[in-house]
Amino acid sequence: MPPADWTPHRRDDGELVGWIRPADDIGETWIAVDALGRDASAAVDWLDAEAALEARGLAWLGEVWILERPDAAALRVRLVEVTPERVVVQTDDFGAIDAPVERFALPWPAPAALRPRRDDDPDGREMWARRAESSGER
């Protein structure tokens, strides 16, 4: 759960987009925190922290993410649930309703092992083939 001194910030429609937390002890600077519990701004004034959350919005939650695993290949995942209690991801099903998926419950704030997909990451077909090969699914 977010600390008591974090202030929820909501869009005009009431949807929670993150929090604003104090960056100092005297209340002069603030840090925007996104829905995953990660800093979304440097220490800024209150209005700039709000603007950072508004600019980020929630659309990024629907993107492809990568879950790095210490003893296995990285997985291409989608966020399924994001709450201040936990973050749930599942392997990307590429839009197929009958694709087998695996779910992982992660702590909140989300660990660094969960990261946005980068341009230099293998594409989905390559990652799926690696996963199938390593698990003997071929």
PDB file of C-alpha atoms in Angstrom:
ATOM      1  CA  MET A   1       0.000   0.000   0.000  1.00  0.00           C
ATOM      2  CA  PRO A   2       1.194   3.532  -0.655  1.00  0.00           C
ATOM      3  CA  PRO A   3       2.395   5.398   2.432  1.00  0.00           C
ATOM      4  CA  ALA A   4      -0.106   7.668   4.134  1.00  0.00           C
ATOM      5  CA  ASP A   5       1.682  10.810   2.931  1.00  0.00           C
ATOM      6  CA  TRP A   6       1.139   9.928  -0.754  1.00  0.00           C
ATOM      7  CA  THR A   7      -1.802  11.762  -2.327  1.00  0.00           C
ATOM      8  CA  PRO A   8      -3.832   9.891  -4.962  1.00  0.00           C
ATOM      9  CA  HIS A   9      -4.165  11.677  -8.292  1.00  0.00           C
ATOM     10  CA  ARG A  10      -7.160  10.934 -10.509  1.00  0.00           C
ATOM     11  CA  ARG A  11      -8.130  11.838 -14.050  1.00  0.00           C
ATOM     12  CA  ASP A  12     -11.260  13.870 -14.714  1.00  0.00           C
ATOM     13  CA  ASP A  13     -13.219  10.601 -14.982  1.00  0.00           C
ATOM     14  CA  GLY A  14     -12.102   9.547 -11.500  1.00  0.00           C
ATOM     15  CA  GLU A  15      -9.632   6.869 -12.661  1.00  0.00           C
ATOM     16  CA  LEU A  16      -6.524   6.672 -10.465  1.00  0.00           C
ATOM     17  CA  VAL A  17      -3.385   7.448 -12.491  1.00  0.00           C
ATOM     18  CA  GLY A  18      -0.896   7.557  -9.639  1.00  0.00           C
ATOM     19  CA  TRP A  19       0.151   9.422  -6.542  1.00  0.00           C
ATOM     20  CA  ILE A  20       2.093  12.486  -5.585  1.00  0.00           C
ATOM     21  CA  ARG A  21       4.558  12.002  -2.774  1.00  0.00           C
ATOM     22  CA  PRO A  22       6.700  14.465  -0.852  1.00  0.00           C
ATOM     23  CA  ALA A  23      10.266  14.801  -2.096  1.00  0.00           C
ATOM     24  CA  ASP A  24      11.404  16.756   0.940  1.00  0.00           C
ATOM     25  CA  ASP A  25      10.429  17.319   4.552  1.00  0.00           C
ATOM     26  CA  ILE A  26       9.152  20.846   4.063  1.00  0.00           C
ATOM     27  CA  GLY A  27       6.601  20.293   1.304  1.00  0.00           C
ATOM     28  CA  GLU A  28       8.270  22.372  -1.367  1.00  0.00           C
ATOM     29  CA  THR A  29       8.892  19.620  -3.899  1.00  0.00           C
ATOM     30  CA  TRP A  30       6.957  16.555  -4.941  1.00  0.00           C
ATOM     31  CA  ILE A  31       7.469  13.397  -6.987  1.00  0.00           C
ATOM     32  CA  ALA A  32       4.828  11.886  -9.265  1.00  0.00           C
ATOM     33  CA  VAL A  33       4.450   8.109  -8.832  1.00  0.00           C
ATOM     34  CA  ASP A  34       2.734   6.026 -11.508  1.00  0.00           C
ATOM     35  CA  ALA A  35       0.255   3.175 -11.044  1.00  0.00           C
ATOM     36  CA  LEU A  36       3.106   0.641 -10.817  1.00  0.00           C
ATOM     37  CA  GLY A  37       4.550   2.546  -7.864  1.00  0.00           C
ATOM     38  CA  ARG A  38       7.484   3.908  -9.863  1.00  0.00           C
ATOM     39  CA  ASP A  39       8.667   7.496  -9.916  1.00  0.00           C
ATOM     40  CA  ALA A  40       7.261   9.335 -12.927  1.00  0.00           C
ATOM     41  CA  SER A  41       9.027  12.653 -12.320  1.00  0.00           C
ATOM     42  CA  ALA A  42      11.976  14.194 -10.595  1.00  0.00           C
ATOM     43  CA  ALA A  43      11.416  16.415  -7.566  1.00  0.00           C
ATOM     44  CA  VAL A  44       9.189  19.189  -8.937  1.00  0.00           C
ATOM     45  CA  ASP A  45       6.489  21.556  -7.744  1.00  0.00           C
ATOM     46  CA  TRP A  46       2.988  20.164  -7.175  1.00  0.00           C
ATOM     47  CA  LEU A  47       1.533  21.318 -10.502  1.00  0.00           C
ATOM     48  CA  ASP A  48       4.411  19.778 -12.455  1.00  0.00           C
ATOM     49  CA  ALA A  49       3.904  16.485 -10.590  1.00  0.00           C
ATOM     50  CA  GLU A  50       0.232  16.544 -11.553  1.00  0.00           C
ATOM     51  CA  ALA A  51       1.161  17.364 -15.149  1.00  0.00           C
ATOM     52  CA  ALA A  52       3.599  14.435 -15.252  1.00  0.00           C
ATOM     53  CA  LEU A  53       0.846  12.014 -14.228  1.00  0.00           C
ATOM     54  CA  GLU A  54      -1.654  13.558 -16.640  1.00  0.00           C
ATOM     55  CA  ALA A  55       0.835  13.319 -19.490  1.00  0.00           C
ATOM     56  CA  ARG A  56       1.669   9.708 -18.690  1.00  0.00           C
ATOM     57  CA  GLY A  57      -1.972   8.690 -18.348  1.00  0.00           C
ATOM     58  CA  LEU A  58      -2.816   4.972 -18.303  1.00  0.00           C
ATOM     59  CA  ALA A  59      -2.455   3.905 -21.943  1.00  0.00           C
ATOM     60  CA  TRP A  60       1.057   2.562 -21.256  1.00  0.00           C
ATOM     61  CA  LEU A  61      -0.497  -0.113 -19.048  1.00  0.00           C
ATOM     62  CA  GLY A  62      -1.846  -1.805 -22.191  1.00  0.00           C
ATOM     63  CA  GLU A  63       1.558  -2.086 -23.842  1.00  0.00           C
ATOM     64  CA  VAL A  64       3.775  -5.154 -24.096  1.00  0.00           C
ATOM     65  CA  TRP A  65       6.170  -5.561 -21.170  1.00  0.00           C
ATOM     66  CA  ILE A  66       9.141  -7.813 -20.566  1.00  0.00           C
ATOM     67  CA  LEU A  67       9.520  -9.878 -17.418  1.00  0.00           C
ATOM     68  CA  GLU A  68      13.190 -10.633 -16.833  1.00  0.00           C
ATOM     69  CA  ARG A  69      13.771 -13.865 -14.947  1.00  0.00           C
ATOM     70  CA  PRO A  70      17.084 -14.765 -13.291  1.00  0.00           C
ATOM     71  CA  ASP A  71      17.125 -18.452 -14.229  1.00  0.00           C
ATOM     72  CA  ALA A  72      15.053 -18.497 -17.414  1.00  0.00           C
ATOM     73  CA  ALA A  73      14.470 -16.613 -20.636  1.00  0.00           C
ATOM     74  CA  ALA A  74      12.747 -13.265 -20.452  1.00  0.00           C
ATOM     75  CA  LEU A  75       9.029 -13.351 -21.135  1.00  0.00           C
ATOM     76  CA  ARG A  76       6.863 -11.056 -23.212  1.00  0.00           C
ATOM     77  CA  VAL A  77       3.942 -10.204 -20.910  1.00  0.00           C
ATOM     78  CA  ARG A  78       0.864  -8.038 -20.569  1.00  0.00           C
ATOM     79  CA  LEU A  79      -0.353  -6.399 -17.380  1.00  0.00           C
ATOM     80  CA  VAL A  80      -3.550  -8.031 -16.131  1.00  0.00           C
ATOM     81  CA  GLU A  81      -4.020  -6.352 -12.749  1.00  0.00           C
ATOM     82  CA  VAL A  82      -2.319  -3.361 -11.159  1.00  0.00           C
ATOM     83  CA  THR A  83      -3.271  -2.447  -7.610  1.00  0.00           C
ATOM     84  CA  PRO A  84      -1.352  -1.140  -4.611  1.00  0.00           C
ATOM     85  CA  GLU A  85      -1.434  -4.721  -3.314  1.00  0.00           C
ATOM     86  CA  ARG A  86       0.102  -6.489  -6.320  1.00  0.00           C
ATOM     87  CA  VAL A  87       0.852  -6.502 -10.028  1.00  0.00           C
ATOM     88  CA  VAL A  88      -0.305  -9.494 -12.069  1.00  0.00           C
ATOM     89  CA  VAL A  89       1.122 -10.170 -15.517  1.00  0.00           C
ATOM     90  CA  GLN A  90       0.491 -12.956 -17.985  1.00  0.00           C
ATOM     91  CA  THR A  91       2.436 -14.199 -20.937  1.00  0.00           C
ATOM     92  CA  ASP A  92       1.378 -12.418 -24.097  1.00  0.00           C
ATOM     93  CA  ASP A  93      -1.347 -14.321 -25.922  1.00  0.00           C
ATOM     94  CA  PHE A  94      -0.948 -12.210 -29.081  1.00  0.00           C
ATOM     95  CA  GLY A  95      -4.716 -11.670 -29.085  1.00  0.00           C
ATOM     96  CA  ALA A  96      -5.596 -15.363 -29.371  1.00  0.00           C
ATOM     97  CA  ILE A  97      -8.342 -16.368 -26.950  1.00  0.00           C
ATOM     98  CA  ASP A  98      -7.223 -20.001 -26.914  1.00  0.00           C
ATOM     99  CA  ALA A  99      -3.484 -19.415 -26.408  1.00  0.00           C
ATOM    100  CA  PRO A 100      -2.061 -20.945 -23.243  1.00  0.00           C
ATOM    101  CA  VAL A 101      -0.913 -18.269 -20.807  1.00  0.00           C
ATOM    102  CA  GLU A 102       1.004 -18.280 -17.579  1.00  0.00           C
ATOM    103  CA  ARG A 103       0.308 -15.706 -14.866  1.00  0.00           C
ATOM    104  CA  PHE A 104       2.765 -14.233 -12.399  1.00  0.00           C
ATOM    105  CA  ALA A 105       1.851 -12.254  -9.281  1.00  0.00           C
ATOM    106  CA  LEU A 106       4.463  -9.629  -8.508  1.00  0.00           C
ATOM    107  CA  PRO A 107       4.779  -7.288  -5.557  1.00  0.00           C
ATOM    108  CA  TRP A 108       3.798  -3.638  -5.667  1.00  0.00           C
ATOM    109  CA  PRO A 109       5.664  -1.434  -6.375  1.00  0.00           C
ATOM    110  CA  ALA A 110       6.520  -3.452  -9.459  1.00  0.00           C
ATOM    111  CA  PRO A 111      10.043  -4.855  -9.416  1.00  0.00           C
ATOM    112  CA  ALA A 112      12.683  -3.690 -11.902  1.00  0.00           C
ATOM    113  CA  ALA A 113      12.485  -7.144 -13.523  1.00  0.00           C
ATOM    114  CA  LEU A 114       9.228  -5.934 -15.105  1.00  0.00           C
ATOM    115  CA  ARG A 115      10.154  -3.426 -17.756  1.00  0.00           C
ATOM    116  CA  PRO A 116       8.690  -1.871 -20.894  1.00  0.00           C
ATOM    117  CA  ARG A 117       9.562  -3.597 -24.156  1.00  0.00           C
ATOM    118  CA  ARG A 118      12.531  -2.027 -25.926  1.00  0.00           C
ATOM    119  CA  ASP A 119      13.090  -1.743 -29.657  1.00  0.00           C
ATOM    120  CA  ASP A 120      16.085  -4.089 -29.401  1.00  0.00           C
ATOM    121  CA  ASP A 121      14.075  -6.878 -27.700  1.00  0.00           C
ATOM    122  CA  PRO A 122      13.337  -9.921 -29.854  1.00  0.00           C
ATOM    123  CA  ASP A 123       9.925  -9.804 -31.489  1.00  0.00           C
ATOM    124  CA  GLY A 124       7.087 -11.898 -30.115  1.00  0.00           C
ATOM    125  CA  ARG A 125       7.561 -14.794 -32.524  1.00  0.00           C
ATOM    126  CA  GLU A 126      11.224 -15.144 -31.588  1.00  0.00           C
ATOM    127  CA  MET A 127      10.523 -14.952 -27.845  1.00  0.00           C
ATOM    128  CA  TRP A 128       7.694 -17.500 -28.172  1.00  0.00           C
ATOM    129  CA  ALA A 129       9.970 -19.886 -30.105  1.00  0.00           C
ATOM    130  CA  ARG A 130      12.719 -19.550 -27.463  1.00  0.00           C
ATOM    131  CA  ARG A 131      10.220 -20.234 -24.693  1.00  0.00           C
ATOM    132  CA  ALA A 132       8.780 -23.276 -26.486  1.00  0.00           C
ATOM    133  CA  GLU A 133      12.264 -24.606 -27.195  1.00  0.00           C
ATOM    134  CA  SER A 134      13.441 -24.231 -23.608  1.00  0.00           C
ATOM    135  CA  SER A 135      10.331 -25.915 -22.218  1.00  0.00           C
ATOM    136  CA  GLY A 136      10.210 -28.718 -24.795  1.00  0.00           C
ATOM    137  CA  GLU A 137       6.886 -27.522 -26.273  1.00  0.00           C
ATOM    138  CA  ARG A 138       7.975 -27.761 -29.913  1.00  0.00           C
TER     139      ARG A 138
END
